[in-house]
mmCIF file of N, CA, C and O in Angstrom:
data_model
loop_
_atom_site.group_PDB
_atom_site.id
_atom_site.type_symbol
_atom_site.label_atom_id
_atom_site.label_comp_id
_atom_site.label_asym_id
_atom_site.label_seq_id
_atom_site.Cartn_x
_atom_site.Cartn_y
_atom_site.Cartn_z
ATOM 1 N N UNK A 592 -19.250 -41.274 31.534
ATOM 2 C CA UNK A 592 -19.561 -40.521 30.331
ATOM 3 C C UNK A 592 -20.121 -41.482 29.289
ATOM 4 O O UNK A 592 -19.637 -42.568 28.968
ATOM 5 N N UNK A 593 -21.197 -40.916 28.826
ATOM 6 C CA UNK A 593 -21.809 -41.905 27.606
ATOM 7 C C UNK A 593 -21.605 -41.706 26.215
ATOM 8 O O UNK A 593 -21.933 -40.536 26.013
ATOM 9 N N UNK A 594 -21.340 -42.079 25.444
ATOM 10 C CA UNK A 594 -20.969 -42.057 24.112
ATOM 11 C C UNK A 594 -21.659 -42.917 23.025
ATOM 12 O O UNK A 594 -21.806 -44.115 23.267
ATOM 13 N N UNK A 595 -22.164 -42.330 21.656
ATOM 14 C CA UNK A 595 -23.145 -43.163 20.948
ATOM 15 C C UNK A 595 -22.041 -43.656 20.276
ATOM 16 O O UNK A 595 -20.987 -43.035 20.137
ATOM 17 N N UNK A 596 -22.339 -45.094 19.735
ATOM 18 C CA UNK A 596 -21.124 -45.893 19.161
ATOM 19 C C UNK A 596 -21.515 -45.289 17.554
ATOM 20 O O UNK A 596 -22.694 -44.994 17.355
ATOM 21 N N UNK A 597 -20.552 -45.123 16.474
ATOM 22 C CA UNK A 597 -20.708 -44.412 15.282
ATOM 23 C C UNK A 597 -21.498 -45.229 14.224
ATOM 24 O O UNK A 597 -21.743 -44.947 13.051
ATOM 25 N N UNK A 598 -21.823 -46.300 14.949
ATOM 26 C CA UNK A 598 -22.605 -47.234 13.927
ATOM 27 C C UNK A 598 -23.840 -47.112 13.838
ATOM 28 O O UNK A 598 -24.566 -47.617 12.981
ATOM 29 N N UNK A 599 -24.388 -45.876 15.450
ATOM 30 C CA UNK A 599 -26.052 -45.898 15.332
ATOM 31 C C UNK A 599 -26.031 -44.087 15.207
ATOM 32 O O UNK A 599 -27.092 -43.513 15.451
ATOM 33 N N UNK A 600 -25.030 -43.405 14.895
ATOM 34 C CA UNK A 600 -25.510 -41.934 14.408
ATOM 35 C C UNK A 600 -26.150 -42.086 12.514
ATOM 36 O O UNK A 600 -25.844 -42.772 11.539
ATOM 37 N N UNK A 601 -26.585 -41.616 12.647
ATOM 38 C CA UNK A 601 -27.957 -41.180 11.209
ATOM 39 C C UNK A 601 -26.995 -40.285 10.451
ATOM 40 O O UNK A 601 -26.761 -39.174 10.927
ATOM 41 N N UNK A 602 -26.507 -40.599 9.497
ATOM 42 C CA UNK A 602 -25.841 -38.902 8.877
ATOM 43 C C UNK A 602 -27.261 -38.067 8.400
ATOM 44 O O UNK A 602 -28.336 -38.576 8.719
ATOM 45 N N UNK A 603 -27.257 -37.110 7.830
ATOM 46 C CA UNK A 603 -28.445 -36.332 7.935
ATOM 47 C C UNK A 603 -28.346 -36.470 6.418
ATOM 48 O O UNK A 603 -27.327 -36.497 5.728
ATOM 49 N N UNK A 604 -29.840 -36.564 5.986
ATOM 50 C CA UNK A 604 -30.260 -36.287 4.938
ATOM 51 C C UNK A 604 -30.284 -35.434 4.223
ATOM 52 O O UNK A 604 -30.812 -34.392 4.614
ATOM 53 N N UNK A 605 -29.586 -35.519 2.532
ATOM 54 C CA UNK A 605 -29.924 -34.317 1.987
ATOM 55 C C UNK A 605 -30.438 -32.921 1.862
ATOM 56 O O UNK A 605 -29.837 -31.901 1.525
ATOM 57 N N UNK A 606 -31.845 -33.124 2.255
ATOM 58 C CA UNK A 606 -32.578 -32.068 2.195
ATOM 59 C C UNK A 606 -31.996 -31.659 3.206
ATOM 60 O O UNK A 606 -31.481 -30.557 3.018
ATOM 61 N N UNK A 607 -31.806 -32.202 4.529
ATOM 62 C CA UNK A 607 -31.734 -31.315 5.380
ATOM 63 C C UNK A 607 -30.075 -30.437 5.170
ATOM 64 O O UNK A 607 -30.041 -29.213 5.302
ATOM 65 N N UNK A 608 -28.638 -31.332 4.800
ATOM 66 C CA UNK A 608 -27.958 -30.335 4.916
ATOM 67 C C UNK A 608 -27.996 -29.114 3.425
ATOM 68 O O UNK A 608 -27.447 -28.015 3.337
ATOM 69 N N UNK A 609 -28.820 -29.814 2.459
ATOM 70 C CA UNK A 609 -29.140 -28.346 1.660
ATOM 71 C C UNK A 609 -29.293 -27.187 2.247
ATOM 72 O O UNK A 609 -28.495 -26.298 1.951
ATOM 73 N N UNK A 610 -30.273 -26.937 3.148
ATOM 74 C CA UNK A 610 -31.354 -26.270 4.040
ATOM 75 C C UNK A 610 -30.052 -25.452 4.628
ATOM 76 O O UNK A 610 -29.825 -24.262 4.411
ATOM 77 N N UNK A 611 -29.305 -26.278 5.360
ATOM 78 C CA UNK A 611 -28.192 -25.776 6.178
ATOM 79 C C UNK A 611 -27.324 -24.928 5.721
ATOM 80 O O UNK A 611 -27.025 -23.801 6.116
ATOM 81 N N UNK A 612 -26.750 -25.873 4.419
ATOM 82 C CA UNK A 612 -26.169 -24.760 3.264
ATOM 83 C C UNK A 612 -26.488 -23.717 2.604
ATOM 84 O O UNK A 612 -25.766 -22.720 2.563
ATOM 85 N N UNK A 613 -27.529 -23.812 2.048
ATOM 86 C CA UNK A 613 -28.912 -23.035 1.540
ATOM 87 C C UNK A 613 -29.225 -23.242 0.135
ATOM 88 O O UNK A 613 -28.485 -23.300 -0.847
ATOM 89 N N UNK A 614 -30.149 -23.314 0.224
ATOM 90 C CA UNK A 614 -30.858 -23.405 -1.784
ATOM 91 C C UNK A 614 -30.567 -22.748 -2.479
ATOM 92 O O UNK A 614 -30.365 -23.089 -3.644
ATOM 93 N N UNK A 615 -30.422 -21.501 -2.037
ATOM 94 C CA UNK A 615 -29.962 -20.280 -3.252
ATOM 95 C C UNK A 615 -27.838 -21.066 -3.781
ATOM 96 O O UNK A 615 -27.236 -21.108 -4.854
ATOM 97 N N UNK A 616 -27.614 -21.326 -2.936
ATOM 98 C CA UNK A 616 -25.922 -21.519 -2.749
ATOM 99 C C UNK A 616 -25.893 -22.752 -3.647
ATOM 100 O O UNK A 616 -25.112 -22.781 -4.599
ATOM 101 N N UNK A 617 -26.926 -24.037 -3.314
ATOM 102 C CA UNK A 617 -26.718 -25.380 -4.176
ATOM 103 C C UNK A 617 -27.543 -25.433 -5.578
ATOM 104 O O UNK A 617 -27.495 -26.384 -6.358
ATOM 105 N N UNK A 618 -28.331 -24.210 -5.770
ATOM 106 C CA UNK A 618 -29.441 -24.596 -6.665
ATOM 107 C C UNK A 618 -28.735 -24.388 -8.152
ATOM 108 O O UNK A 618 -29.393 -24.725 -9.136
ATOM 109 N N UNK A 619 -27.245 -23.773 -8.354
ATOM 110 C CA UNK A 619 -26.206 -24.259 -9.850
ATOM 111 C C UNK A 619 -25.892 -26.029 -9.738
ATOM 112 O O UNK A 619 -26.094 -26.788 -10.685
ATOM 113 N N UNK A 620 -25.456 -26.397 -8.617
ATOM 114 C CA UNK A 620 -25.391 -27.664 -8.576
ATOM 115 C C UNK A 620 -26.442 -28.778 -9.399
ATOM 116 O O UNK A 620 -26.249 -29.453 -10.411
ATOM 117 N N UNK A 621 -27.495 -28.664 -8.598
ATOM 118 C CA UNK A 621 -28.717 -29.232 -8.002
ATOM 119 C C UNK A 621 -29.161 -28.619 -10.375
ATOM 120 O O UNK A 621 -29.174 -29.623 -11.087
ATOM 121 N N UNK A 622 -29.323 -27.781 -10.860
ATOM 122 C CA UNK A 622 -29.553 -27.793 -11.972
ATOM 123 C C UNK A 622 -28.355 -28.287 -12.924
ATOM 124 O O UNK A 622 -28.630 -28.503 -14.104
ATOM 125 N N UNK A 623 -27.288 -28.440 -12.555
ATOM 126 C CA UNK A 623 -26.304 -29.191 -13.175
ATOM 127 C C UNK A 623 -26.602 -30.935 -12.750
ATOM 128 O O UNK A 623 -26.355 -31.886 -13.492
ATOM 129 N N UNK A 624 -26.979 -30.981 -11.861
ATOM 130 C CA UNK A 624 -27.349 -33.005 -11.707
ATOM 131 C C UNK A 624 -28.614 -33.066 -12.221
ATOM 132 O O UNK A 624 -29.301 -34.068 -12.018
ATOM 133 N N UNK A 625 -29.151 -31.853 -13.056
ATOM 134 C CA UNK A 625 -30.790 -32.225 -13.001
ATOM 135 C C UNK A 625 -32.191 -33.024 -11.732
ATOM 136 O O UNK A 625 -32.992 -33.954 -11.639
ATOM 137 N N UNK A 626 -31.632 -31.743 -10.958
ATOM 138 C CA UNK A 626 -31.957 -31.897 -9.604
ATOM 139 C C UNK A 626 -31.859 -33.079 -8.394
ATOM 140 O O UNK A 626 -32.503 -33.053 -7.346
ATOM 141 N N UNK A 627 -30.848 -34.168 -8.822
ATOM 142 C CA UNK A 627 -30.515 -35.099 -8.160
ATOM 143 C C UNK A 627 -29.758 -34.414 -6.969
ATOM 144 O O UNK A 627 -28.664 -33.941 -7.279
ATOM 145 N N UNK A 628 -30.204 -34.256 -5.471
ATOM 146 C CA UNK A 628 -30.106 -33.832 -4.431
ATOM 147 C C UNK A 628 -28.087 -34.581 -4.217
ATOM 148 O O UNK A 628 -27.004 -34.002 -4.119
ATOM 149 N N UNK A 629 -28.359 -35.574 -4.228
ATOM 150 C CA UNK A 629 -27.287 -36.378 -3.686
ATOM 151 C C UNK A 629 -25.833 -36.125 -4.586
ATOM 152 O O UNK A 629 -24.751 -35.725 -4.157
ATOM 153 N N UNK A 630 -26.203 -36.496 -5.945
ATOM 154 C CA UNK A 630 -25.008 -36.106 -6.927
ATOM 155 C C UNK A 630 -24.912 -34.339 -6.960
ATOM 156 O O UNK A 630 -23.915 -33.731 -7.350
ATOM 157 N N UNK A 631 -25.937 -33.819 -6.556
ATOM 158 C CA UNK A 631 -25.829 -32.205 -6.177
ATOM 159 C C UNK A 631 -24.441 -32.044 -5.166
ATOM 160 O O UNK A 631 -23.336 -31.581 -5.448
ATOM 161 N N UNK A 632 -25.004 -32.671 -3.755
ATOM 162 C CA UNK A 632 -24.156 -32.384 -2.738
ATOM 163 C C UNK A 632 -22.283 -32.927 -3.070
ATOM 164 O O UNK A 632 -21.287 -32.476 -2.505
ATOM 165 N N UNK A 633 -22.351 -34.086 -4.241
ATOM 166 C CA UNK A 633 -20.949 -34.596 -4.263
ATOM 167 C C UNK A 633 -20.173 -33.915 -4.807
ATOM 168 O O UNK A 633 -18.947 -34.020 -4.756
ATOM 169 N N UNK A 634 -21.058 -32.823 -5.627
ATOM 170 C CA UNK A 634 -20.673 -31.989 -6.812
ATOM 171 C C UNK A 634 -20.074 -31.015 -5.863
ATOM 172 O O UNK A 634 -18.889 -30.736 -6.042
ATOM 173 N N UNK A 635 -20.590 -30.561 -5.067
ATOM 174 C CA UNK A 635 -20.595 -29.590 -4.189
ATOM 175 C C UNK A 635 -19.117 -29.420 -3.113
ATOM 176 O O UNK A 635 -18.276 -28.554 -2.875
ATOM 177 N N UNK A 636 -19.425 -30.792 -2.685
ATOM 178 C CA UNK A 636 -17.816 -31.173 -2.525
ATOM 179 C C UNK A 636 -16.743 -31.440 -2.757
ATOM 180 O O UNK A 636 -15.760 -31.297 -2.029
ATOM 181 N N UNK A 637 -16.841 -32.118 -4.438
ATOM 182 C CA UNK A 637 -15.643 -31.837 -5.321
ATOM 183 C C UNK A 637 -15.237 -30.695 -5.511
ATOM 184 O O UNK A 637 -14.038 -30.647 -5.788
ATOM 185 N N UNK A 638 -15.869 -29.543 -5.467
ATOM 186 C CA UNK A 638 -16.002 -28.287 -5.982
ATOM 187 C C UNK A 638 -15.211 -27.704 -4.541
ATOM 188 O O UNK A 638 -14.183 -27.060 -4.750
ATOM 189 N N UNK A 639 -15.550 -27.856 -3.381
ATOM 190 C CA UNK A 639 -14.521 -27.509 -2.230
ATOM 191 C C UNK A 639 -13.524 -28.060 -2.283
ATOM 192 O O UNK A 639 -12.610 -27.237 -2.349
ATOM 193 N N UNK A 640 -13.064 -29.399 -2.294
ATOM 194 C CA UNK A 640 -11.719 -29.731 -2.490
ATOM 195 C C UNK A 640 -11.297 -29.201 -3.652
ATOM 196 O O UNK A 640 -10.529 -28.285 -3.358
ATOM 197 N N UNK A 641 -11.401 -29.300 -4.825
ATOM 198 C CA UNK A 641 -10.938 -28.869 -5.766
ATOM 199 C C UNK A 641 -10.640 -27.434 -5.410
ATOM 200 O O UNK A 641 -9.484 -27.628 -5.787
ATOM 201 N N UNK A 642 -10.621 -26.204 -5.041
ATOM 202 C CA UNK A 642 -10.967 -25.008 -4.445
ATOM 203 C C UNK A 642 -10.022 -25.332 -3.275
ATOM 204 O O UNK A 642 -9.334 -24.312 -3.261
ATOM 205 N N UNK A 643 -9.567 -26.103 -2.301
ATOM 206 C CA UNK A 643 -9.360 -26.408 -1.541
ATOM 207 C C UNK A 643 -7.398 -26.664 -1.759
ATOM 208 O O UNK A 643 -6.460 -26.243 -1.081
ATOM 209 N N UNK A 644 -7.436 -27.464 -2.908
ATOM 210 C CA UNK A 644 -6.082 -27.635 -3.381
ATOM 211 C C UNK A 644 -5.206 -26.644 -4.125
ATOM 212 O O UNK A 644 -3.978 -26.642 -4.048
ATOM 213 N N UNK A 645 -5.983 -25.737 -4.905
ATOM 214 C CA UNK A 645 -5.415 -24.545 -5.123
ATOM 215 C C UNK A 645 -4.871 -23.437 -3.908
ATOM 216 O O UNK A 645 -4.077 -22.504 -4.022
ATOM 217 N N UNK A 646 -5.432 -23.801 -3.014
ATOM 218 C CA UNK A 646 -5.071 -22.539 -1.802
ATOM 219 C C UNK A 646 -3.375 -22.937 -1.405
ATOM 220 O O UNK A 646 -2.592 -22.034 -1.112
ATOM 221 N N UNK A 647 -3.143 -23.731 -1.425
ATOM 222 C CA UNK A 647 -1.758 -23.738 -0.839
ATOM 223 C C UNK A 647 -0.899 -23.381 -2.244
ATOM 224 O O UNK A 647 -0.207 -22.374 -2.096
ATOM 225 N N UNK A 648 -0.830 -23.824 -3.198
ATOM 226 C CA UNK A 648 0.214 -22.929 -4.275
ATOM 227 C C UNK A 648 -0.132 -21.575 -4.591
ATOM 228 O O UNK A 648 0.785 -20.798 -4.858
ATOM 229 N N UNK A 649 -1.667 -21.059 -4.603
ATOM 230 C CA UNK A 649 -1.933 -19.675 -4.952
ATOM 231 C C UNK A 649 -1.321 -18.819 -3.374
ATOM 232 O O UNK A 649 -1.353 -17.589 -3.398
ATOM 233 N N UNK A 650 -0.845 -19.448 -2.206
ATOM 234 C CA UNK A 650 -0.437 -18.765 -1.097
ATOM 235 C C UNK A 650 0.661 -18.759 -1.100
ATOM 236 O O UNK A 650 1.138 -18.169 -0.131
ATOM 237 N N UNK A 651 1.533 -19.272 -1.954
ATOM 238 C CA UNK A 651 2.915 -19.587 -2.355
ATOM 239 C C UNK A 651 3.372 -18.516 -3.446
ATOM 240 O O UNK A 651 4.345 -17.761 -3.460
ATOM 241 N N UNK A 652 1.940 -18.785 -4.695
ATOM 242 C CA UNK A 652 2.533 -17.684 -5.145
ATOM 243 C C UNK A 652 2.648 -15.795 -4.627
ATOM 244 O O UNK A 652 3.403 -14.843 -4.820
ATOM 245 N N UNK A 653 1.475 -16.076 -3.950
ATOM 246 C CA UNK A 653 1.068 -14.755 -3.725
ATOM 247 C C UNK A 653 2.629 -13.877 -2.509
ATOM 248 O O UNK A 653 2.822 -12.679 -2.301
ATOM 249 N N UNK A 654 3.502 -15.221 -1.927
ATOM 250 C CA UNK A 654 4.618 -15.023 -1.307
ATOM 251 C C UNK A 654 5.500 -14.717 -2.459
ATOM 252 O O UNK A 654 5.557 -13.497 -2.616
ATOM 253 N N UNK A 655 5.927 -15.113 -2.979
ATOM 254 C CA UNK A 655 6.828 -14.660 -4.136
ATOM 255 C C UNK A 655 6.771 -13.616 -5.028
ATOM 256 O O UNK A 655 7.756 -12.976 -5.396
ATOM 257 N N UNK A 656 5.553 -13.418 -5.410
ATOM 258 C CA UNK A 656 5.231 -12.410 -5.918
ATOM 259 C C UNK A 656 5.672 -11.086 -4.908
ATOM 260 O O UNK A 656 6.678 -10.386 -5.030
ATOM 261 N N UNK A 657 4.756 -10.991 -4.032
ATOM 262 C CA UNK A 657 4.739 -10.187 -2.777
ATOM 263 C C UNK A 657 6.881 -9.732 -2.650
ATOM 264 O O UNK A 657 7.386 -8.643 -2.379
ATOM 265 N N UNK A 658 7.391 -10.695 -2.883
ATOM 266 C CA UNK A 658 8.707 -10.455 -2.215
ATOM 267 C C UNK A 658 9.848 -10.251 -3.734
ATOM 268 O O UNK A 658 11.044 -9.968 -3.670
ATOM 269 N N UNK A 659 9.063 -10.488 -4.977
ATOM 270 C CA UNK A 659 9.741 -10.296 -6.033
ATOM 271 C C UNK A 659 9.439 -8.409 -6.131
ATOM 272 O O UNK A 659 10.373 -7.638 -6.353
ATOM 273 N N UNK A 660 8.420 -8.071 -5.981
ATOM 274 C CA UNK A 660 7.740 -7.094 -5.974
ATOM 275 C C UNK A 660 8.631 -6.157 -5.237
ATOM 276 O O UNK A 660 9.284 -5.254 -5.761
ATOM 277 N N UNK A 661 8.591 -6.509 -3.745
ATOM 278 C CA UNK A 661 9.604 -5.423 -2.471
ATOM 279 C C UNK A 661 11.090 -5.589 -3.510
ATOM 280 O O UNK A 661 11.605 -4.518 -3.833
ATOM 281 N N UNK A 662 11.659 -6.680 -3.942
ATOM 282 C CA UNK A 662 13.164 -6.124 -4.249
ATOM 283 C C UNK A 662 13.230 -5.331 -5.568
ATOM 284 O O UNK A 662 14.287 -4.713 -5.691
ATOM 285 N N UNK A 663 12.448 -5.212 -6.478
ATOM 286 C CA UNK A 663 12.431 -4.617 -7.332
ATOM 287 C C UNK A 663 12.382 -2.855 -6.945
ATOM 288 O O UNK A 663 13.143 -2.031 -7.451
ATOM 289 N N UNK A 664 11.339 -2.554 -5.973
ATOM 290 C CA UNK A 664 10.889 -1.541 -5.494
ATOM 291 C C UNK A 664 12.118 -1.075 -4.199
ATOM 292 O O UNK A 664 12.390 0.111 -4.013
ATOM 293 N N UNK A 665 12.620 -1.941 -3.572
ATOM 294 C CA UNK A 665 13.872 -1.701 -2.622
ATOM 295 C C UNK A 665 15.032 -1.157 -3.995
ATOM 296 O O UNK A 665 15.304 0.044 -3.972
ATOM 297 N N UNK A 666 15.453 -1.710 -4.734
ATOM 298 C CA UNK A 666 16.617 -1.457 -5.924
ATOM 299 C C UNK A 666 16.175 -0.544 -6.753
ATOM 300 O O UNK A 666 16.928 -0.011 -7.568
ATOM 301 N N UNK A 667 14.785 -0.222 -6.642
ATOM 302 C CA UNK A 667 14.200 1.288 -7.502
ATOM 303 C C UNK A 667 14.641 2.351 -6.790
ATOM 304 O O UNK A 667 15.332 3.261 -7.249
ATOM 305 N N UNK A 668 14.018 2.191 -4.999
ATOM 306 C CA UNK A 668 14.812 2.917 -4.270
ATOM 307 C C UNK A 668 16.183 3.372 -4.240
ATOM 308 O O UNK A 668 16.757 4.455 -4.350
ATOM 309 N N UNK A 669 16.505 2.167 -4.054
ATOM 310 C CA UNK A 669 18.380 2.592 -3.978
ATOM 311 C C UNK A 669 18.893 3.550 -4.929
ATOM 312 O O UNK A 669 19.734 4.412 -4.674
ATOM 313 N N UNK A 670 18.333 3.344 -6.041
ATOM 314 C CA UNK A 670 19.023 3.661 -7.383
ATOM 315 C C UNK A 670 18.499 5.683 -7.575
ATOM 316 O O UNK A 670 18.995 6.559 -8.284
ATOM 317 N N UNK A 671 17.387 5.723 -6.625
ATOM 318 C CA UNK A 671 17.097 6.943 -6.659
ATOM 319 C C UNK A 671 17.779 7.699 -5.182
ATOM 320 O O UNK A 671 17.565 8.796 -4.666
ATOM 321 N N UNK A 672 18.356 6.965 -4.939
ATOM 322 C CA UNK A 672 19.487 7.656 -3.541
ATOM 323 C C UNK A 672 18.434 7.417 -2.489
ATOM 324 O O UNK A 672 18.726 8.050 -1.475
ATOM 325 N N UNK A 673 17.457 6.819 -2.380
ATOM 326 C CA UNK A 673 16.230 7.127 -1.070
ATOM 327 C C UNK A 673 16.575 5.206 -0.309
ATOM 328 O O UNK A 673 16.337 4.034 -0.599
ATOM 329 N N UNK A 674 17.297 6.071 0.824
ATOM 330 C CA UNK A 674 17.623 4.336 1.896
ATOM 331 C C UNK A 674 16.646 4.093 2.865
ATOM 332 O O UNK A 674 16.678 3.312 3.815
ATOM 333 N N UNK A 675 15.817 4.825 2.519
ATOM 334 C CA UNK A 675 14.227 4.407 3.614
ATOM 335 C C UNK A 675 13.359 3.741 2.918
ATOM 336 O O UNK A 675 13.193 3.827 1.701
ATOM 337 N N UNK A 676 12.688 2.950 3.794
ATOM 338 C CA UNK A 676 11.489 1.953 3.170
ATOM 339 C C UNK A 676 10.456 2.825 2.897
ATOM 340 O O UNK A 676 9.403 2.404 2.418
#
């Protein structure tokens, strides 16, 4: 089996993963760097991680909420004599 050693892969150029991503999607970026392609794409990726780190506490809250919600609505039940969900 042959394998290219990671020192001779090319990462791909800007333009091209714009293209991939698409222009319409980077072109807030890309006018926020004043069209600097490169500080576009870093922007782009701060902007996923950043986006990225919120998902695990907003899935935390959305559990608590979710289960503060059922006991309130279980003890609304009760209180109206109804023992079915």
């Amino acid at each position: 089996m042959h394998s290219t050693p990671p020192n001779s892969i090319e990462p791909p150029d800007d333009k091209a993963v714009i293209e991939l991503i698409s222009p319409d999607r980077l072109n807030p970026y890309l006018t926020a760097c004043a069209g600097d392609s490169t500080a576009a794409l870093a922007l782009y990726r701060w902007n996923s991680d950043l986006a990225a780190a919120f998902f695990e506490p907003l899935g935390h809250l959305e559990i608590m909420l979710r289960n503060a919600l059922d006991a309130r609505l279980v003890t609304r039940q009760q209180r109206r004599g109804r023992t079915t969900e």
